[in-house]
Amino acid sequence: MQITNQKSVPGIVELNKDVEPFIIQGTAMRPELGFRDLFKPLQFIHFSDIHAIPALWNRIVEYLNYYNNYISFGLHTGDFCGGSQAQYVDLYNTGLLSEKPILNCVGNHNTVSPDGTFKTDKKTVHGLLFNKIDNWNVEFMPGDFSMTYCKDFPESNIRLIVVNLYYDIEEQKVWIKEKLDDALIKGYHVVTASHTATAGITKKENVTFHSLTDYGSLEEYHKAFLEDLLIDFKKAGGVHVVNLAGHYHHDLFGHTDGGILNSPVECATAWNGWCDSKRVENTKTYDCFNVVSIDTVSHLLKIVRVGDNADYFLRIKRTLCYDYIKNKLIFNG
């Protein structure tokens, strides 16, 4: 993966003032007069595939810090390194300091050794991605160098489970099932995150946050063990909101054959090899991430695009609101 020198670019907040009202309303609840909702929406940044670009990481942190009254944390769903561990930047400890936690997840490129060997030992990967977790306040799966964890948001009635697709598979099957069973008892709505989708997205939603490009073999999916666990969880009466992912470098949004909703996000890096749009410095297209809001009272999954918000079909990717219980699109535009 080619990493180019980064030029001075306009501030990310300045370039994205047009979506500020949506960021504010993402945390809004039904009016207190007439409604006394028990849970408030949870709002956070979802980005993926930063691929060791400090300038873009710092701009995401800048945005998170500016809107810290509305955004609770960041979630990066894999590929922190460039093409391999040879292209590694310790963004947590050398980049702009984030006022809120930024959670991380293992991606396939994170496991590739500097000489291109797949895959390295998990201790090495853990040291690269999980060296600044003091403010995460998450529960890690037991075991050495664990990279699987969950975090509860009782004020929002949500349990987040972040999955490692590359190590400790059998151990994760047992632990994640326990966390899903417990979420069912507690009534938590579950959000999962992994580097790839849980399986092929065969039931595509007609939204602008799903690519129209036929990427062929580039979009081949392996079926993650997470898929079967979530199918069983839903059959037992559990509520799964969405699986957040990256990997493909372009937007996808829809269900698998098993009925699991997946939302892979376009890459945060500016390399546009598999994007549906140009990523041009000094313009809004340079950055790309989603601000995700989940309202468990009204069963709403809301997405606001910050940065690159148009594809080569000139479709607008600005906001999306989806009822994850009825599987119904409320708005996209």
Tab-separated table of C-alpha atoms in Angstrom:
chain	number	residue	atom	x	y	z
A	1	MET	CA	0.000	0.000	0.000
A	2	GLN	CA	1.474	3.339	-1.060
A	3	ILE	CA	1.754	6.006	1.622
A	4	THR	CA	2.266	9.507	0.234
A	5	ASN	CA	3.408	12.668	1.927
A	6	GLN	CA	0.471	14.508	3.413
A	7	LYS	CA	-0.109	18.183	2.593
A	8	SER	CA	-1.700	20.732	4.867
A	9	VAL	CA	-5.468	20.437	4.486
A	10	PRO	CA	-8.447	22.398	5.811
A	11	GLY	CA	-9.773	21.420	9.218
A	12	ILE	CA	-12.155	18.493	9.198
A	13	VAL	CA	-14.738	20.345	11.278
A	14	GLU	CA	-14.751	23.249	8.850
A	15	LEU	CA	-15.199	20.961	5.848
A	16	ASN	CA	-18.109	19.090	7.443
A	17	LYS	CA	-20.168	21.837	9.059
A	18	ASP	CA	-23.041	20.848	6.782
A	19	VAL	CA	-23.653	17.669	8.789
A	20	GLU	CA	-23.403	19.286	12.224
A	21	PRO	CA	-27.203	19.370	12.706
A	22	PHE	CA	-27.325	15.607	12.105
A	23	ILE	CA	-24.568	14.988	14.661
A	24	ILE	CA	-26.569	16.969	17.215
A	25	GLN	CA	-29.861	15.259	16.379
A	26	GLY	CA	-28.220	11.841	16.506
A	27	THR	CA	-28.293	12.147	20.287
A	28	ALA	CA	-31.842	13.521	20.425
A	29	MET	CA	-34.629	11.575	22.124
A	30	ARG	CA	-38.369	11.803	21.743
A	31	PRO	CA	-39.749	14.947	23.446
A	32	GLU	CA	-39.839	14.586	27.229
A	33	LEU	CA	-43.329	16.097	27.229
A	34	GLY	CA	-45.444	13.018	26.552
A	35	PHE	CA	-42.540	10.539	26.411
A	36	ARG	CA	-40.315	9.420	29.245
A	37	ASP	CA	-37.898	7.127	27.490
A	38	LEU	CA	-35.720	5.040	29.806
A	39	PHE	CA	-32.696	4.850	27.503
A	40	LYS	CA	-30.787	7.505	25.588
A	41	PRO	CA	-29.223	7.031	22.143
A	42	LEU	CA	-25.589	5.920	21.961
A	43	GLN	CA	-23.527	7.796	19.390
A	44	PHE	CA	-19.963	7.030	18.297
A	45	ILE	CA	-17.559	7.202	15.353
A	46	HIS	CA	-17.110	4.073	13.236
A	47	PHE	CA	-14.093	4.060	10.942
A	48	SER	CA	-11.922	1.372	9.439
A	49	ASP	CA	-8.773	0.660	7.443
A	50	ILE	CA	-6.794	3.727	8.458
A	51	HIS	CA	-3.683	1.913	7.148
A	52	ALA	CA	-1.129	3.912	9.158
A	53	ILE	CA	-1.890	7.426	7.848
A	54	PRO	CA	-1.215	9.856	10.736
A	55	ALA	CA	-2.779	12.894	9.069
A	56	LEU	CA	-6.133	11.159	8.613
A	57	TRP	CA	-6.064	9.611	12.106
A	58	ASN	CA	-5.398	13.037	13.621
A	59	ARG	CA	-8.280	14.579	11.707
A	60	ILE	CA	-10.658	11.926	13.068
A	61	VAL	CA	-9.403	12.634	16.582
A	62	GLU	CA	-9.844	16.360	15.942
A	63	TYR	CA	-13.469	15.739	14.985
A	64	LEU	CA	-14.084	13.480	17.975
A	65	ASN	CA	-12.624	16.045	20.349
A	66	TYR	CA	-14.635	18.897	18.838
A	67	TYR	CA	-17.956	17.034	19.146
A	68	ASN	CA	-17.167	15.265	22.418
A	69	ASN	CA	-20.490	16.402	23.909
A	70	TYR	CA	-22.276	14.325	21.266
A	71	ILE	CA	-19.878	11.468	20.444
A	72	SER	CA	-18.986	8.969	23.176
A	73	PHE	CA	-16.046	7.090	21.605
A	74	GLY	CA	-14.419	5.909	18.392
A	75	LEU	CA	-14.372	2.377	16.981
A	76	HIS	CA	-11.813	1.301	14.375
A	77	THR	CA	-12.663	-2.033	12.750
A	78	GLY	CA	-9.281	-3.213	11.587
A	79	ASP	CA	-6.216	-2.697	9.402
A	80	PHE	CA	-4.355	-0.287	11.648
A	81	CYS	CA	-1.115	-1.155	9.798
A	82	GLY	CA	-0.408	-0.447	6.145
A	83	GLY	CA	0.053	-3.452	3.884
A	84	SER	CA	1.853	-5.316	6.674
A	85	GLN	CA	3.480	-4.728	10.036
A	86	ALA	CA	6.373	-3.143	8.134
A	87	GLN	CA	4.102	-0.141	7.611
A	88	TYR	CA	3.189	0.564	11.223
A	89	VAL	CA	2.701	3.868	13.011
A	90	ASP	CA	1.829	3.982	16.708
A	91	LEU	CA	-1.020	6.420	16.135
A	92	TYR	CA	-2.262	6.175	19.716
A	93	ASN	CA	0.999	7.395	21.222
A	94	THR	CA	2.372	9.683	18.513
A	95	GLY	CA	-0.812	11.203	17.131
A	96	LEU	CA	-3.203	13.837	18.411
A	97	LEU	CA	-4.450	12.967	21.908
A	98	SER	CA	-8.075	11.856	21.913
A	99	GLU	CA	-10.319	13.032	24.740
A	100	LYS	CA	-12.493	9.936	24.297
A	101	PRO	CA	-11.458	6.291	23.912
A	102	ILE	CA	-10.811	4.883	20.453
A	103	LEU	CA	-11.413	1.129	20.424
A	104	ASN	CA	-9.587	-1.119	17.969
A	105	CYS	CA	-10.126	-4.441	16.201
A	106	VAL	CA	-7.830	-6.911	14.438
A	107	GLY	CA	-7.709	-6.712	10.639
A	108	ASN	CA	-6.005	-9.061	8.206
A	109	HIS	CA	-3.134	-6.668	7.394
A	110	ASN	CA	-2.360	-6.334	11.105
A	111	THR	CA	-1.409	-10.016	11.169
A	112	VAL	CA	1.075	-9.910	8.271
A	113	SER	CA	4.742	-9.874	9.318
A	114	PRO	CA	7.160	-7.300	7.846
A	115	ASP	CA	8.456	-9.898	5.362
A	116	GLY	CA	4.915	-10.622	4.129
A	117	THR	CA	4.376	-13.870	6.039
A	118	PHE	CA	0.774	-14.513	7.107
A	119	LYS	CA	0.215	-14.727	9.991
A	120	THR	CA	2.353	-13.689	12.950
A	121	ASP	CA	1.875	-14.630	16.585
A	122	LYS	CA	-0.918	-12.866	18.417
A	123	LYS	CA	1.453	-11.350	21.002
A	124	THR	CA	2.983	-9.177	18.292
A	125	VAL	CA	-0.405	-8.073	16.980
A	126	HIS	CA	-1.617	-7.321	20.492
A	127	GLY	CA	1.411	-5.122	21.115
A	128	LEU	CA	0.736	-3.077	18.002
A	129	LEU	CA	-3.017	-2.536	18.414
A	130	PHE	CA	-3.712	-2.766	22.136
A	131	ASN	CA	-0.930	-0.759	23.765
A	132	LYS	CA	-3.122	2.069	25.027
A	133	ILE	CA	-6.305	0.655	26.521
A	134	ASP	CA	-6.302	2.348	29.921
A	135	ASN	CA	-9.433	4.387	29.176
A	136	TRP	CA	-11.389	1.754	27.233
A	137	ASN	CA	-13.203	0.289	30.259
A	138	VAL	CA	-13.979	-2.942	28.434
A	139	GLU	CA	-14.126	-6.595	29.500
A	140	PHE	CA	-11.593	-8.698	27.616
A	141	MET	CA	-12.110	-12.388	26.986
A	142	PRO	CA	-9.841	-14.289	29.427
A	143	GLY	CA	-6.495	-15.469	28.078
A	144	ASP	CA	-3.073	-14.158	27.130
A	145	PHE	CA	-3.011	-11.253	24.693
A	146	SER	CA	-6.773	-11.287	24.264
A	147	MET	CA	-8.115	-9.060	21.500
A	148	THR	CA	-11.806	-9.895	21.949
A	149	TYR	CA	-13.882	-7.805	24.318
A	150	CYS	CA	-17.269	-6.402	25.205
A	151	LYS	CA	-18.490	-3.135	26.644
A	152	ASP	CA	-21.897	-2.395	28.143
A	153	PHE	CA	-23.782	0.881	27.878
A	154	PRO	CA	-26.639	0.391	30.375
A	155	GLU	CA	-27.857	3.967	29.910
A	156	SER	CA	-28.524	3.036	26.266
A	157	ASN	CA	-29.425	-0.656	26.803
A	158	ILE	CA	-26.609	-1.767	24.486
A	159	ARG	CA	-23.855	-4.365	24.649
A	160	LEU	CA	-20.992	-3.988	22.170
A	161	ILE	CA	-18.948	-7.106	21.326
A	162	VAL	CA	-15.742	-6.694	19.318
A	163	VAL	CA	-14.536	-9.875	17.614
A	164	ASN	CA	-11.095	-11.111	16.550
A	165	LEU	CA	-11.443	-13.124	13.331
A	166	TYR	CA	-7.840	-14.341	13.199
A	167	TYR	CA	-6.896	-15.900	16.548
A	168	ASP	CA	-8.520	-17.878	19.399
A	169	ILE	CA	-11.522	-18.919	17.319
A	170	GLU	CA	-12.723	-21.837	19.461
A	171	GLU	CA	-12.251	-19.875	22.675
A	172	GLN	CA	-14.244	-16.982	21.222
A	173	LYS	CA	-17.156	-19.201	20.238
A	174	VAL	CA	-17.641	-20.174	23.882
A	175	TRP	CA	-17.061	-16.717	25.354
A	176	ILE	CA	-19.164	-14.768	22.859
A	177	LYS	CA	-22.047	-17.219	23.273
A	178	GLU	CA	-21.893	-16.592	27.028
A	179	LYS	CA	-22.003	-12.837	26.452
A	180	LEU	CA	-24.920	-13.190	24.033
A	181	ASP	CA	-26.837	-15.423	26.438
A	182	ASP	CA	-26.266	-12.904	29.209
A	183	ALA	CA	-27.367	-10.031	26.963
A	184	LEU	CA	-30.584	-11.939	26.267
A	185	ILE	CA	-31.262	-12.244	30.001
A	186	LYS	CA	-30.495	-8.559	30.611
A	187	GLY	CA	-32.474	-7.406	27.571
A	188	TYR	CA	-29.502	-5.648	25.986
A	189	HIS	CA	-29.592	-4.920	22.267
A	190	VAL	CA	-26.299	-6.208	20.846
A	191	VAL	CA	-23.952	-4.470	18.438
A	192	THR	CA	-21.042	-6.481	17.083
A	193	ALA	CA	-17.894	-5.376	15.302
A	194	SER	CA	-15.430	-7.385	13.227
A	195	HIS	CA	-13.057	-6.657	10.376
A	196	THR	CA	-15.220	-8.308	7.715
A	197	ALA	CA	-18.933	-8.905	7.335
A	198	THR	CA	-20.298	-11.984	9.128
A	199	ALA	CA	-21.094	-13.588	5.736
A	200	GLY	CA	-22.028	-12.536	2.213
A	201	ILE	CA	-24.463	-9.623	2.093
A	202	THR	CA	-27.061	-11.180	-0.162
A	203	LYS	CA	-30.072	-9.068	0.791
A	204	LYS	CA	-28.841	-5.652	-0.171
A	205	GLU	CA	-30.726	-2.582	0.981
A	206	ASN	CA	-31.492	-0.019	-1.719
A	207	VAL	CA	-29.502	2.734	-0.029
A	208	THR	CA	-26.633	4.974	-1.082
A	209	PHE	CA	-24.503	3.451	1.682
A	210	HIS	CA	-24.291	0.261	-0.395
A	211	SER	CA	-21.972	0.147	-3.401
A	212	LEU	CA	-23.432	-0.380	-6.862
A	213	THR	CA	-20.080	-1.544	-8.251
A	214	ASP	CA	-19.612	-5.210	-9.076
A	215	TYR	CA	-16.286	-5.897	-7.413
A	216	GLY	CA	-16.429	-9.609	-8.229
A	217	SER	CA	-13.747	-11.607	-6.424
A	218	LEU	CA	-12.692	-8.555	-4.419
A	219	GLU	CA	-15.898	-8.933	-2.453
A	220	GLU	CA	-15.609	-12.623	-1.686
A	221	TYR	CA	-16.561	-13.364	1.899
A	222	HIS	CA	-15.480	-16.004	4.293
A	223	LYS	CA	-18.237	-16.965	6.674
A	224	ALA	CA	-17.193	-15.770	10.094
A	225	PHE	CA	-18.016	-17.965	13.101
A	226	LEU	CA	-19.887	-14.931	14.410
A	227	GLU	CA	-22.695	-15.460	11.892
A	228	ASP	CA	-23.992	-18.714	13.428
A	229	LEU	CA	-23.758	-17.327	16.969
A	230	LEU	CA	-25.864	-14.318	16.024
A	231	ILE	CA	-28.428	-16.426	14.163
A	232	ASP	CA	-28.908	-18.579	17.275
A	233	PHE	CA	-29.065	-15.471	19.476
A	234	LYS	CA	-31.843	-13.981	17.352
A	235	LYS	CA	-33.753	-17.271	17.215
A	236	ALA	CA	-33.708	-17.306	21.029
A	237	GLY	CA	-35.323	-13.867	21.103
A	238	GLY	CA	-32.223	-11.675	21.251
A	239	VAL	CA	-31.996	-8.331	19.480
A	240	HIS	CA	-28.981	-7.828	17.244
A	241	VAL	CA	-28.709	-4.304	15.859
A	242	VAL	CA	-25.862	-4.507	13.330
A	243	ASN	CA	-22.392	-5.861	12.712
A	244	LEU	CA	-19.989	-3.024	11.956
A	245	ALA	CA	-17.047	-3.843	9.702
A	246	GLY	CA	-14.520	-2.546	7.192
A	247	HIS	CA	-12.065	-4.446	4.969
A	248	TYR	CA	-13.727	-3.883	1.588
A	249	HIS	CA	-12.783	-0.167	1.385
A	250	HIS	CA	-16.238	0.692	0.043
A	251	ASP	CA	-19.658	0.994	1.676
A	252	LEU	CA	-21.980	-1.974	2.054
A	253	PHE	CA	-25.303	-2.241	3.899
A	254	GLY	CA	-27.641	-5.214	4.031
A	255	HIS	CA	-28.440	-8.647	5.443
A	256	THR	CA	-26.848	-12.056	5.050
A	257	ASP	CA	-28.843	-15.170	4.180
A	258	GLY	CA	-29.038	-15.741	7.928
A	259	GLY	CA	-30.700	-12.376	8.475
A	260	ILE	CA	-27.736	-10.579	10.065
A	261	LEU	CA	-27.476	-6.870	9.247
A	262	ASN	CA	-23.949	-5.747	8.311
A	263	SER	CA	-22.596	-2.247	7.714
A	264	PRO	CA	-19.003	-2.171	6.398
A	265	VAL	CA	-17.732	1.400	6.061
A	266	GLU	CA	-15.604	2.920	3.320
A	267	CYS	CA	-11.914	3.103	4.249
A	268	ALA	CA	-10.565	5.938	6.368
A	269	THR	CA	-7.309	5.902	4.403
A	270	ALA	CA	-7.267	8.067	1.296
A	271	TRP	CA	-6.042	5.275	-1.010
A	272	ASN	CA	-9.018	4.777	-3.337
A	273	GLY	CA	-8.175	1.491	-5.063
A	274	TRP	CA	-11.493	-0.085	-4.093
A	275	CYS	CA	-13.493	3.049	-3.321
A	276	ASP	CA	-16.406	4.288	-5.403
A	277	SER	CA	-14.990	7.800	-5.454
A	278	LYS	CA	-11.851	9.910	-5.635
A	279	ARG	CA	-10.171	10.875	-2.350
A	280	VAL	CA	-8.657	14.303	-2.943
A	281	GLU	CA	-6.584	16.231	-0.428
A	282	ASN	CA	-7.808	19.702	0.561
A	283	THR	CA	-11.407	18.652	-0.136
A	284	LYS	CA	-14.225	17.030	1.795
A	285	THR	CA	-13.521	13.743	0.014
A	286	TYR	CA	-10.168	13.331	1.781
A	287	ASP	CA	-11.706	11.995	5.022
A	288	CYS	CA	-14.219	9.195	5.428
A	289	PHE	CA	-15.989	7.761	8.472
A	290	ASN	CA	-19.463	7.305	9.895
A	291	VAL	CA	-21.022	8.716	13.019
A	292	VAL	CA	-23.364	5.966	14.199
A	293	SER	CA	-26.288	6.456	16.569
A	294	ILE	CA	-28.401	3.669	18.048
A	295	ASP	CA	-31.737	4.331	19.733
A	296	THR	CA	-32.964	1.161	21.436
A	297	VAL	CA	-36.298	2.726	22.394
A	298	SER	CA	-37.371	3.559	18.841
A	299	HIS	CA	-35.209	0.765	17.357
A	300	LEU	CA	-33.302	3.152	15.118
A	301	LEU	CA	-29.858	2.737	13.586
A	302	LYS	CA	-28.706	6.126	12.315
A	303	ILE	CA	-25.620	6.876	10.231
A	304	VAL	CA	-24.112	10.262	9.358
A	305	ARG	CA	-21.261	10.392	6.860
A	306	VAL	CA	-18.361	12.677	7.655
A	307	GLY	CA	-16.060	13.306	4.724
A	308	ASP	CA	-16.475	11.541	1.386
A	309	ASN	CA	-20.227	11.600	0.813
A	310	ALA	CA	-20.700	10.950	-2.908
A	311	ASP	CA	-19.868	8.140	-5.299
A	312	TYR	CA	-19.130	8.199	-9.038
A	313	PHE	CA	-22.871	7.771	-9.718
A	314	LEU	CA	-23.280	11.129	-7.892
A	315	ARG	CA	-25.403	9.475	-5.220
A	316	ILE	CA	-25.415	11.381	-1.938
A	317	LYS	CA	-24.220	9.535	1.147
A	318	ARG	CA	-25.095	11.941	3.938
A	319	THR	CA	-27.561	10.281	6.338
A	320	LEU	CA	-29.340	6.980	6.822
A	321	CYS	CA	-32.011	6.012	9.358
A	322	TYR	CA	-33.063	2.362	9.603
A	323	ASP	CA	-35.528	0.486	11.831
A	324	TYR	CA	-33.530	-2.604	12.815
A	325	ILE	CA	-36.520	-4.441	14.289
A	326	LYS	CA	-38.869	-4.014	11.316
A	327	ASN	CA	-35.978	-4.080	8.817
A	328	LYS	CA	-37.386	-0.917	7.328
A	329	LEU	CA	-35.638	2.074	5.798
A	330	ILE	CA	-36.844	5.339	7.333
A	331	PHE	CA	-34.684	7.777	5.368
A	332	ASN	CA	-31.548	7.931	3.246
A	333	GLY	CA	-30.216	10.995	1.506
